[in-house]
Short mmCIF file of N, CA and C in Angstrom, two decimals:
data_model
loop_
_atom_site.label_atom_id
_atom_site.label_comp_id
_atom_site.label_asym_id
_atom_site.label_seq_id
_atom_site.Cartn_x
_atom_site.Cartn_y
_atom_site.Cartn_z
N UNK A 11 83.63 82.16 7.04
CA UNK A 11 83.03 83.19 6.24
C UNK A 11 83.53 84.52 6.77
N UNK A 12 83.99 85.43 5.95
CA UNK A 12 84.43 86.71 6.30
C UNK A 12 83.22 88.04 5.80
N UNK A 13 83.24 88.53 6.23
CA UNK A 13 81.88 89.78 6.11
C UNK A 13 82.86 91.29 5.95
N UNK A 14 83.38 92.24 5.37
CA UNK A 14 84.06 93.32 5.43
C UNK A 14 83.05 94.04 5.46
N UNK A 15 83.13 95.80 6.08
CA UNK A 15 82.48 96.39 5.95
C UNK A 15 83.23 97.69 5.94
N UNK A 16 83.11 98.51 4.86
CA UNK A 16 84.33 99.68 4.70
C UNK A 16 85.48 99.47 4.99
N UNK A 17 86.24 98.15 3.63
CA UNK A 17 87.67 98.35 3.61
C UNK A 17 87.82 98.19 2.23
N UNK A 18 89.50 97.91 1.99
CA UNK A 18 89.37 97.85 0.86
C UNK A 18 89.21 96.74 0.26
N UNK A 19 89.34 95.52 0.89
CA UNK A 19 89.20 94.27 0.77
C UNK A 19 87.76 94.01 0.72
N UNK A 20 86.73 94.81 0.94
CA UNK A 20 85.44 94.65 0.48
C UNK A 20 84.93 94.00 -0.52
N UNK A 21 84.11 92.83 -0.25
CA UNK A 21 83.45 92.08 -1.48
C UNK A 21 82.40 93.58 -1.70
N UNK A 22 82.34 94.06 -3.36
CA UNK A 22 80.58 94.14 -3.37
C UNK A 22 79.33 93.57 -2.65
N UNK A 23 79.40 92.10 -2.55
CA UNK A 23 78.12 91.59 -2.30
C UNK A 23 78.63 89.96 -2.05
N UNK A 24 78.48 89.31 -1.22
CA UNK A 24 78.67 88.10 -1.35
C UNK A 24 77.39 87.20 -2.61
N UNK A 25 77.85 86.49 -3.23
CA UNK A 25 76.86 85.85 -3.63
C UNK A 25 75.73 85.18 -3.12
N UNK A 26 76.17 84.33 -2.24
CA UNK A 26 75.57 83.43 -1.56
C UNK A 26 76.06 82.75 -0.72
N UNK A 27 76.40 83.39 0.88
CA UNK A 27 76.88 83.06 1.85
C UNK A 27 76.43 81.68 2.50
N UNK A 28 75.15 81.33 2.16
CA UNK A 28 74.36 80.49 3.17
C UNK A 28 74.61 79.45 2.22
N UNK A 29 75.29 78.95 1.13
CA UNK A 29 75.79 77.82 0.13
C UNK A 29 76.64 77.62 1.16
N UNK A 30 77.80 78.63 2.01
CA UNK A 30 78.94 78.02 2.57
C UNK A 30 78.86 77.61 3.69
N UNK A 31 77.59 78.21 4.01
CA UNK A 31 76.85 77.40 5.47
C UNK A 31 76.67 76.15 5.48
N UNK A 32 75.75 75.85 4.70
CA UNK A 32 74.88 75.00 4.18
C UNK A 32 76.14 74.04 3.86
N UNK A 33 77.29 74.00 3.27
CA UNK A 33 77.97 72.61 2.61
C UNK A 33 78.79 72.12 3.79
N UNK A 34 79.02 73.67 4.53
CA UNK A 34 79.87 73.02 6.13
C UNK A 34 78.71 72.03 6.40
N UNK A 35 77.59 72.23 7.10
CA UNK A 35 76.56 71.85 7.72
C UNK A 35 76.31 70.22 6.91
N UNK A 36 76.53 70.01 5.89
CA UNK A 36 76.15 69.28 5.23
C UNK A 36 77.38 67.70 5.69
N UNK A 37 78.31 67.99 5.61
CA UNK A 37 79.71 67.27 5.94
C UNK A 37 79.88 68.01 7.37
N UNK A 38 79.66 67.96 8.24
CA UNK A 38 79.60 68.26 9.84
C UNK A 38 81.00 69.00 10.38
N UNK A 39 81.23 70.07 8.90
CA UNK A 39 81.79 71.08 9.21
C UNK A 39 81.51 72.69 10.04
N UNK A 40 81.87 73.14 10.89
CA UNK A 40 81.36 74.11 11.54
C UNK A 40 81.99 75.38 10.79
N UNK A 41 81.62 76.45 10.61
CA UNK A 41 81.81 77.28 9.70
C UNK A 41 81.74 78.96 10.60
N UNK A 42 83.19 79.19 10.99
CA UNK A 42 83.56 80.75 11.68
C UNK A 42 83.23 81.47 11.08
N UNK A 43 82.36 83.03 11.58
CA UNK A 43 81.85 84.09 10.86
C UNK A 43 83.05 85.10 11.77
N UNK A 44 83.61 85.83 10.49
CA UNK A 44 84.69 86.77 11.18
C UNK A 44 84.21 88.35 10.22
N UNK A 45 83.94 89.22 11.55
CA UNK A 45 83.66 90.57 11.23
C UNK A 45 84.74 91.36 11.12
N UNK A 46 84.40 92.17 10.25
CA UNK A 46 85.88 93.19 10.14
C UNK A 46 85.09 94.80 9.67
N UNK A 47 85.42 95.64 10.50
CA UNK A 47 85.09 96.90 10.69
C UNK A 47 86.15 97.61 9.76
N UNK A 48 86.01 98.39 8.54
CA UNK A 48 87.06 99.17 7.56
C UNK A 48 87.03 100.08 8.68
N UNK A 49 88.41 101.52 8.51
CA UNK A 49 88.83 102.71 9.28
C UNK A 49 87.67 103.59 9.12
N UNK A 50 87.70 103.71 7.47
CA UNK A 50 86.54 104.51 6.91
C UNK A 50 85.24 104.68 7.88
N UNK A 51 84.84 103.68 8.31
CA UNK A 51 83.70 103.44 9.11
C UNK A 51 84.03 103.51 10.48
N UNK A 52 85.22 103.87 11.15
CA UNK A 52 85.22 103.55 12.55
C UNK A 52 84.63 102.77 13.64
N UNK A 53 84.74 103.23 14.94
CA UNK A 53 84.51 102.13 16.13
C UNK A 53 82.47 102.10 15.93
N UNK A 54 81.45 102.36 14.42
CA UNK A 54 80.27 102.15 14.43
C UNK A 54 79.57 101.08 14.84
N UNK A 55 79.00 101.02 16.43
CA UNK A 55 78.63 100.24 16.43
C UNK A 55 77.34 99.60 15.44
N UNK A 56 76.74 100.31 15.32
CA UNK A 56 75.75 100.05 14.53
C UNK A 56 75.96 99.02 13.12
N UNK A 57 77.49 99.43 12.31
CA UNK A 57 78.31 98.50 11.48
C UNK A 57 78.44 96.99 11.80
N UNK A 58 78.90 96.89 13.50
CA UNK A 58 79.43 95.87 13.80
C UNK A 58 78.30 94.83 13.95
N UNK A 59 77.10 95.38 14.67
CA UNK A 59 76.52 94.72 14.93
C UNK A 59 75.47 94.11 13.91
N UNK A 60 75.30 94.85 12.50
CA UNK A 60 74.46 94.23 11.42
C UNK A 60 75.15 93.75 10.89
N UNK A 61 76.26 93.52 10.95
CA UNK A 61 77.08 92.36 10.17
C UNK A 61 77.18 90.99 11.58
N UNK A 62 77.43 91.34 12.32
CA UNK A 62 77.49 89.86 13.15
C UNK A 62 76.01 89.54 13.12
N UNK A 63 75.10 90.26 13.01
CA UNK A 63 73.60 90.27 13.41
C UNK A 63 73.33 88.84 11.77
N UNK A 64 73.86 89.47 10.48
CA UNK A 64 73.43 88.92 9.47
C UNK A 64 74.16 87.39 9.47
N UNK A 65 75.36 87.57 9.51
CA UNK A 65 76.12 85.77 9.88
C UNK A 65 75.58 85.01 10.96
N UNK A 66 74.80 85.85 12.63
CA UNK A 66 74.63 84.66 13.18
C UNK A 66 72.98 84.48 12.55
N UNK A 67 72.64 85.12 11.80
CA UNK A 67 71.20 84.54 11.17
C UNK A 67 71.17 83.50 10.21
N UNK A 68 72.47 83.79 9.19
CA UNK A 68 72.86 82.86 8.18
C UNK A 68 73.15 81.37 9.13
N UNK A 69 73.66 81.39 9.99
CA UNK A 69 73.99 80.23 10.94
C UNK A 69 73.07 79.48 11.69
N UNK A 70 71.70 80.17 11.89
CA UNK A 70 70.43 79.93 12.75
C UNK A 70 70.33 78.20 12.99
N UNK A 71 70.95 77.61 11.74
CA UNK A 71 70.15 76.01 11.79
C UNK A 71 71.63 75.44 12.62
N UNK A 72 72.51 75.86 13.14
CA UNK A 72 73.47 75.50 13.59
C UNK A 72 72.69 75.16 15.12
#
């Protein structure tokens, strides 16, 4: 699962991240959460960390 945050490759909105959790989990696939910080937004930590903050929550039943 990829998460962007101020780039241009930015989803709007994921639909429903925790479907792609959930089907790894389901077939005893493990499922990488990769953060990506846009320029626009710089070294914010505050950015980085509510996006890793929201994937390792989506992941909790792991």
């Amino acid at each position: 699962m990829q998460v962007f945050i101020g780039s241009a490759s930015r989803a709007p909105e994921p639909q429903n991240p925790t479907d792609l959790v959930d089907a790894g989990a389901r077939y005893g696939i493990a499922v990488m959460g990769v953060v990506a910080v846009g320029r626009a937004d710089g070294p914010q930590r505050a950015v980085f960390r509510l996006a890793t903050r929201i994937m390792a929550e989506l992941a909790r039943t792991w």
